[in-house]
Tab-separated table of C-alpha atoms in Angstrom:
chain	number	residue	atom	x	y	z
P	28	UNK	CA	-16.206	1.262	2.913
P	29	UNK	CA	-16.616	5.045	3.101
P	30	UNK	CA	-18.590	5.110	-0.262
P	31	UNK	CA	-20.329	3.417	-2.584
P	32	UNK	CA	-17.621	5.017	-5.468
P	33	UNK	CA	-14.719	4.205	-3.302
P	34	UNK	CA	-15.556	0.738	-3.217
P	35	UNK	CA	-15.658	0.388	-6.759
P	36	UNK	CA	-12.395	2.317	-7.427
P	37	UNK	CA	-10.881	0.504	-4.449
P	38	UNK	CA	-11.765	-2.976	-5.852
P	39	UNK	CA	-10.844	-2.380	-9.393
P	40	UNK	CA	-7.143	-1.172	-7.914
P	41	UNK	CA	-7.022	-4.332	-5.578
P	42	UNK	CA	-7.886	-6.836	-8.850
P	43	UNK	CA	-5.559	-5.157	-11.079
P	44	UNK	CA	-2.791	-4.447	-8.679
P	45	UNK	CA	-2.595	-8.021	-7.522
P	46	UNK	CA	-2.304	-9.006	-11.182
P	47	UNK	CA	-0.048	-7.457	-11.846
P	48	UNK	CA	1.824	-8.963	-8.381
P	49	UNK	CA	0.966	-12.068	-8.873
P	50	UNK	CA	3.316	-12.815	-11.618
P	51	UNK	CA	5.782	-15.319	-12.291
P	52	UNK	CA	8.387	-13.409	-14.396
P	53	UNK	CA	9.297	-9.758	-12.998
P	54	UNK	CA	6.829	-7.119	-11.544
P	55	UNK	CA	8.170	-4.220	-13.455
P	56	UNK	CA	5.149	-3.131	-15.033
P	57	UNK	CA	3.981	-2.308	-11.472
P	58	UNK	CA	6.194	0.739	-11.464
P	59	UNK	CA	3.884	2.444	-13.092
P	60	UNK	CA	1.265	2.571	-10.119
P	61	UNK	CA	4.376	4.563	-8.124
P	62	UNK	CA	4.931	7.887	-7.464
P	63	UNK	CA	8.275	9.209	-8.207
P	64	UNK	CA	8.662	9.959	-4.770
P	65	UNK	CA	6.654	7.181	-3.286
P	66	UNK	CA	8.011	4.666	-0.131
P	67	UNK	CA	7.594	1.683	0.775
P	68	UNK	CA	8.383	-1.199	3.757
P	69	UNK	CA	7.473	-3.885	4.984
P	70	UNK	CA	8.356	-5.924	8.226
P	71	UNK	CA	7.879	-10.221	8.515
P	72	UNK	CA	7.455	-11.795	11.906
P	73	UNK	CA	7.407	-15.189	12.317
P	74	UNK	CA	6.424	-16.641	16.481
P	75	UNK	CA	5.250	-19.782	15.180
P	76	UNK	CA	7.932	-22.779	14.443
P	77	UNK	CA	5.438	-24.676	13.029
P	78	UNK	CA	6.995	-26.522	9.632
P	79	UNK	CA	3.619	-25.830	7.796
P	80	UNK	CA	4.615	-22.116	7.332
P	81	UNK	CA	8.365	-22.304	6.438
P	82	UNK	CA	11.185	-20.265	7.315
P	83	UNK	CA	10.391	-16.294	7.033
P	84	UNK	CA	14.313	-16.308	6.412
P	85	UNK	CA	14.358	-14.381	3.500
P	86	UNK	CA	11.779	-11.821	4.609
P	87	UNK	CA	13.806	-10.775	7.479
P	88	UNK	CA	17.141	-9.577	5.685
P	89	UNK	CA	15.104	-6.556	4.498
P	90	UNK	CA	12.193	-6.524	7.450
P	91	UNK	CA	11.874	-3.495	8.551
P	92	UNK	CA	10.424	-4.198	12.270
P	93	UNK	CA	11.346	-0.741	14.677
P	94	UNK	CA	11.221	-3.292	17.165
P	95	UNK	CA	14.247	-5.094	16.130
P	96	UNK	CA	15.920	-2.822	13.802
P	97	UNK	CA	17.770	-0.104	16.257
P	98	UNK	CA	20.398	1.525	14.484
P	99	UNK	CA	18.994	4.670	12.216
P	100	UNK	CA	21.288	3.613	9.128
P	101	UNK	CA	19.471	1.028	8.562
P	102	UNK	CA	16.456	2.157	9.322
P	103	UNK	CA	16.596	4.051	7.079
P	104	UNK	CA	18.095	1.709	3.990
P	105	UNK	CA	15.082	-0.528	5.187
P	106	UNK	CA	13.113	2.496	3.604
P	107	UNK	CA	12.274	2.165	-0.219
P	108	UNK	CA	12.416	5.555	-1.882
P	109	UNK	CA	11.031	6.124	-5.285
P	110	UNK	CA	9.788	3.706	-7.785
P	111	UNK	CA	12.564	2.214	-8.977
P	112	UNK	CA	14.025	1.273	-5.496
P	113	UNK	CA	10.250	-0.093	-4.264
P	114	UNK	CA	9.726	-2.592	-7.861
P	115	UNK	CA	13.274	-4.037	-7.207
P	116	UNK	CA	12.222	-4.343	-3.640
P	117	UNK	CA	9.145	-6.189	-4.774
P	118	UNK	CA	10.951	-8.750	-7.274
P	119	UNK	CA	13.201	-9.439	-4.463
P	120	UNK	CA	10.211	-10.775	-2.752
P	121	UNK	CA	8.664	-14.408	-3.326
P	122	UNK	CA	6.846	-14.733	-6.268
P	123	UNK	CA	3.089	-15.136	-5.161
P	124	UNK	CA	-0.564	-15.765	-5.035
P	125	UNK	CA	-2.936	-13.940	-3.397
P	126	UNK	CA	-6.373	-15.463	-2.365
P	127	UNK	CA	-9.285	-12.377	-3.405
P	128	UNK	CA	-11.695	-14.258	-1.609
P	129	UNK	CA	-9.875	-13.522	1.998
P	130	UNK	CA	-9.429	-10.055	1.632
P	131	UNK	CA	-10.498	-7.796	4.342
P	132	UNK	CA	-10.721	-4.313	3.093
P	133	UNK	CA	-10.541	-1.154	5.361
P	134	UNK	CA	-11.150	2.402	3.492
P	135	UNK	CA	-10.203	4.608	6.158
P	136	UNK	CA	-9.757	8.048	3.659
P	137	UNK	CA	-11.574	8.713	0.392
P	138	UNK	CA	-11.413	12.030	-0.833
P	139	UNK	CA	-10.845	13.882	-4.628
P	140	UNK	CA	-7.271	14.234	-3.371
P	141	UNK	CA	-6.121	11.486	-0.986
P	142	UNK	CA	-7.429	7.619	-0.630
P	143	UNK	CA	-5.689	5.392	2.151
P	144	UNK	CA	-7.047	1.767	2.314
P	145	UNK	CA	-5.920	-1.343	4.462
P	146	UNK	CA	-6.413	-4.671	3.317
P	147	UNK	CA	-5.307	-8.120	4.794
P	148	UNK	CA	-5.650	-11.382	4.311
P	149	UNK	CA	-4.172	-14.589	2.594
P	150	UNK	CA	-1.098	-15.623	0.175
P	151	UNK	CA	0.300	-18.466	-1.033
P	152	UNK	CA	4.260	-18.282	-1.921
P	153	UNK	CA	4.695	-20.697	-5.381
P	154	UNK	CA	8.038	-21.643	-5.309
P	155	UNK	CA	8.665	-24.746	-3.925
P	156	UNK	CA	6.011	-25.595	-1.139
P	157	UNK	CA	3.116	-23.314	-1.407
P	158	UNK	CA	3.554	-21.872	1.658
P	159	UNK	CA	0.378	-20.023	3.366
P	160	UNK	CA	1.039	-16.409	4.596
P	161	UNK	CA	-0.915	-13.939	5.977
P	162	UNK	CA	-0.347	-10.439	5.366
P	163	UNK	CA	-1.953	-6.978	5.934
P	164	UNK	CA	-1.337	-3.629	3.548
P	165	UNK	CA	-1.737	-0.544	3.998
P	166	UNK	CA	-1.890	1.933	0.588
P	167	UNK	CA	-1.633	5.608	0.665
P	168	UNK	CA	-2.758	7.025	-2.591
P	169	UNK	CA	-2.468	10.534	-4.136
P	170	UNK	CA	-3.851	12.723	-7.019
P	171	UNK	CA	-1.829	13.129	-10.054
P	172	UNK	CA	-3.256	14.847	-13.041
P	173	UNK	CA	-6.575	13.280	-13.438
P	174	UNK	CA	-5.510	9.721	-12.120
P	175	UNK	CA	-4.009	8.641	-8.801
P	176	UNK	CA	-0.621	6.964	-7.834
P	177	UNK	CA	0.482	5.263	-4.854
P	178	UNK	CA	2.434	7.348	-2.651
P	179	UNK	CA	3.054	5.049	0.181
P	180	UNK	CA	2.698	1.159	0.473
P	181	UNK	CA	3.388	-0.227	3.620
P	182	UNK	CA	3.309	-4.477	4.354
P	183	UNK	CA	3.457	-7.064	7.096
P	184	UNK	CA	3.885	-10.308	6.558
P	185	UNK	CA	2.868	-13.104	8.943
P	186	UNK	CA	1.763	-16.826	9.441
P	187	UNK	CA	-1.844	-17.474	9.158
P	188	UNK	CA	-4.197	-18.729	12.613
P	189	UNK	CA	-6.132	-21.332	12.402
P	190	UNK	CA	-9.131	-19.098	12.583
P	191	UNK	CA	-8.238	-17.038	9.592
P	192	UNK	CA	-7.466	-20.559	7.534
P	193	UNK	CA	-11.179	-21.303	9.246
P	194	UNK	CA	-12.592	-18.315	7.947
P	195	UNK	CA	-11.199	-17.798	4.968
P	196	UNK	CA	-12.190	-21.660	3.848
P	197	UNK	CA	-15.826	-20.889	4.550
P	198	UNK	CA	-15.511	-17.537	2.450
P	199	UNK	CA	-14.438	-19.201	-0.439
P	200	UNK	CA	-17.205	-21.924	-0.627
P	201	UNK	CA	-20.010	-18.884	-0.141
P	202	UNK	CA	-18.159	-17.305	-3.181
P	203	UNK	CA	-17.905	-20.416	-5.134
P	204	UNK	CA	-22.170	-21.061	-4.521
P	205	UNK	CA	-22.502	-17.606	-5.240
P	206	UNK	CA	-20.311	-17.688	-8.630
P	207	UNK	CA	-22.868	-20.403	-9.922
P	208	UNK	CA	-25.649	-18.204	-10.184
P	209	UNK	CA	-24.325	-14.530	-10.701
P	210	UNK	CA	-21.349	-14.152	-13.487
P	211	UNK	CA	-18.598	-12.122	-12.117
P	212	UNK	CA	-17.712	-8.825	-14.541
P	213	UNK	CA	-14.175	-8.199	-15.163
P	214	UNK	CA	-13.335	-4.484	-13.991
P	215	UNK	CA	-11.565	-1.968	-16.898
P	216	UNK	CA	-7.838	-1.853	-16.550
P	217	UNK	CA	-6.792	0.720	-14.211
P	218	UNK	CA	-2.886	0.450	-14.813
P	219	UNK	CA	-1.644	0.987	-18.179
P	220	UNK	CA	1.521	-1.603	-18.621
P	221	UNK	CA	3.368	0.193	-21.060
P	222	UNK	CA	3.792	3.784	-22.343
P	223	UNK	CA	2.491	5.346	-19.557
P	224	UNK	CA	4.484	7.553	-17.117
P	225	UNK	CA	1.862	7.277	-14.568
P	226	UNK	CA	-0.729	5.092	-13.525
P	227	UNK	CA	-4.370	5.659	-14.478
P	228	UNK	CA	-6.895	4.665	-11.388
P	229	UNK	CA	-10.144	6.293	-12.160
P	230	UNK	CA	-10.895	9.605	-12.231
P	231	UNK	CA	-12.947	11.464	-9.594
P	232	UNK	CA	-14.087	15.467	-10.234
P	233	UNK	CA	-11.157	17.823	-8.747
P	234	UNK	CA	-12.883	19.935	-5.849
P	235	UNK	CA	-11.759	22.911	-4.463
P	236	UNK	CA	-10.462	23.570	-0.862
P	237	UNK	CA	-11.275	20.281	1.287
P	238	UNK	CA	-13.916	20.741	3.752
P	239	UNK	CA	-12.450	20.645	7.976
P	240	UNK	CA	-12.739	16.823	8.430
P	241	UNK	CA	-10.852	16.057	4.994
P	242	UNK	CA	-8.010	18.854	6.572
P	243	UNK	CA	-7.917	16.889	9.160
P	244	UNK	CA	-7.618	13.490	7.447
P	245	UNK	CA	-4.639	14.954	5.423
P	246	UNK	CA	-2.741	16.166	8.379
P	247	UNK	CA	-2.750	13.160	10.535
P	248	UNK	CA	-1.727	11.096	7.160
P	249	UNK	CA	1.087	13.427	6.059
P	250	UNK	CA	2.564	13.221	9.790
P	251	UNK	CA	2.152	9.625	9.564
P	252	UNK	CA	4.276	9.088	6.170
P	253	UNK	CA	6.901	12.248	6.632
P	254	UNK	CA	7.549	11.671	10.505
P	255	UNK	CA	7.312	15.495	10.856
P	256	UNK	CA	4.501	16.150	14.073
P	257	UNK	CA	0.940	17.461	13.439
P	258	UNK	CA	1.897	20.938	13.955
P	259	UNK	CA	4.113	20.951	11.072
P	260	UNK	CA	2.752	18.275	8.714
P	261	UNK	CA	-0.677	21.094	8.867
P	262	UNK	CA	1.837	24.149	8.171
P	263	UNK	CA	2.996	22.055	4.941
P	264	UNK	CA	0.334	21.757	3.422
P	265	UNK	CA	-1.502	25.149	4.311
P	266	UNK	CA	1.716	26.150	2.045
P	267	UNK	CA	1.025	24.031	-0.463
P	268	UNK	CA	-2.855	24.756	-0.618
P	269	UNK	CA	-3.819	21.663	0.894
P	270	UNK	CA	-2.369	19.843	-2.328
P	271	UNK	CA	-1.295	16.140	-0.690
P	272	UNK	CA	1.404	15.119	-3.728
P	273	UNK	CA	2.654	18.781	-3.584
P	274	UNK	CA	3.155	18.955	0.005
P	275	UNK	CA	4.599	15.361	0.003
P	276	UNK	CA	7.308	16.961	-3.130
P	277	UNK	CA	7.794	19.835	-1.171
P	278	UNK	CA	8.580	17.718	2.340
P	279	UNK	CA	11.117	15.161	0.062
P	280	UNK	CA	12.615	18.623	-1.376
P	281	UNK	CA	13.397	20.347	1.828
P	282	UNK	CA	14.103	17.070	3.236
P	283	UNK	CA	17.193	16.416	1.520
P	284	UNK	CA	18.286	20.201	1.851
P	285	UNK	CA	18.611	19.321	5.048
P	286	UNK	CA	15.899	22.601	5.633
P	287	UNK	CA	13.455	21.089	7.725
P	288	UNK	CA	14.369	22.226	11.662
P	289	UNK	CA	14.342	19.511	14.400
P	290	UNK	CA	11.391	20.458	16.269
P	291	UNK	CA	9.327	19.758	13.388
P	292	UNK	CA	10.178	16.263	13.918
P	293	UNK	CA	9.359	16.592	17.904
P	294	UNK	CA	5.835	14.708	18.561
């Protein structure tokens, strides 16, 4: 974890997103953690024909591999744009349970402005046979207002190794000696379900210009999501005074003006 406050803010989001998730009925109230102009994808693969994990058939309709998906229509359909395309998206998706005590979390950015986390580990699908997945995510989160929003949410989905079932056995019975003795606190909500037009992850104080290695940090994510090469992803938000969710509006604007020359897309 980058800091001691990320890893709070990080763990609260994981609990309540994930409740959210893990529903049975629909997971519309999770459109609230969106950005208006957030994306998502995810791609399945599936090596393994052992019968213990299932078919991935109905992941792969809508996977989103670059290895097996050639054609650029599709590609880009594949693409979930805005929050009403990524929660229909997700209730298309089995309905779930995620395992806390397997999660492997990665915060690779944590700034006033910008937060980017990966975390991985193991799910169980409920319908029918629970079926064991494993699965890694990688969130992309913004500042709007005095709150943040996910901006880009991108998951893979595959069967589990032995080792991770291994591991992830011997995590849970440390946790479940550990719960014994120390009470676990529930953390504050961090996504309002209702009246709410954005979500509300905790605050952090607004600085002013980022420092060089934050710059830095913003570029290389911005080329990442937008596709556009470091060159240009830089020049964006230099315009935009190194504002992430105003350079990402301003890309998605010019984007669809068809404004945005070729070479910026040139790596």
């Amino acid at each position: 974890m980058a800091s001691e406050a990320g890893a709070e803010i990080v763990k609260q989001f994981l609990h309540q997103y994930y409740q959210l998730y893990d529903t049975d009925g629909s997971r519309e109230p999770l459109h609230q953690a969106y950005h208006e102009s957030a994306q998502f994808s995810y791609d399945a693969f599936s090596p393994s024909s052992d019968p213990q994990f299932g078919s991935f058939g109905q992941y792969l309709q809508e996977s989103r591999n670059l290895y097996r998906v050639s054609h650029v229509d599709k590609r880009v359909r594949l693409l979930k744009r805005g929050k009403l395309s990524i929660v229909e998206a997700l209730n298309n998706l089995p309905r779930t349970r995620h395992d806390p005590t397997s999660f492997v979390v990665d915060l690779v950015v944590f700034t006033p402005h910008l937060i980017q986390l990966n975390v991985c580990g193991l799910f169980n699908e409920v319908i029918k046979k629970q079926l064991l997945r494993y699965f890694s995510r990688v969130f992309t989160i913004v500042s709007v207002g005095s709150g943040f929003c996910i901006m880009n949410d991108q998951l893979t989905i595959l069967p589990p190794t032995a080792e991770q079932i291994k591991r992830v056995n011997k995590l849970k019975a440390e946790a479940a000696a550990a719960a014994v003795s120390a009470p676990v606190a529930q953390p504050p909500p961090l996504m309002p379900v209702a009246n709410s037009t954005e979500p509300s992850i905790p605050s952090m104080p607004m600085a002013g210009a980022p420092d060089l290695a934050t710059k830095q940090q913003m570029v290389t994510t911005l080329s990442l999501n937008s596709g556009m090469n470091l060159l240009w992803s830089e020049k964006c938000l230099n315009e935009t005074n190194w504002n992430y969710e105003q350079a990402i509006f301003a890309f998605t604007k010019l984007q669809k003006a068809g404004s945005i020359p070729a070479e910026a897309f040139v790596k």
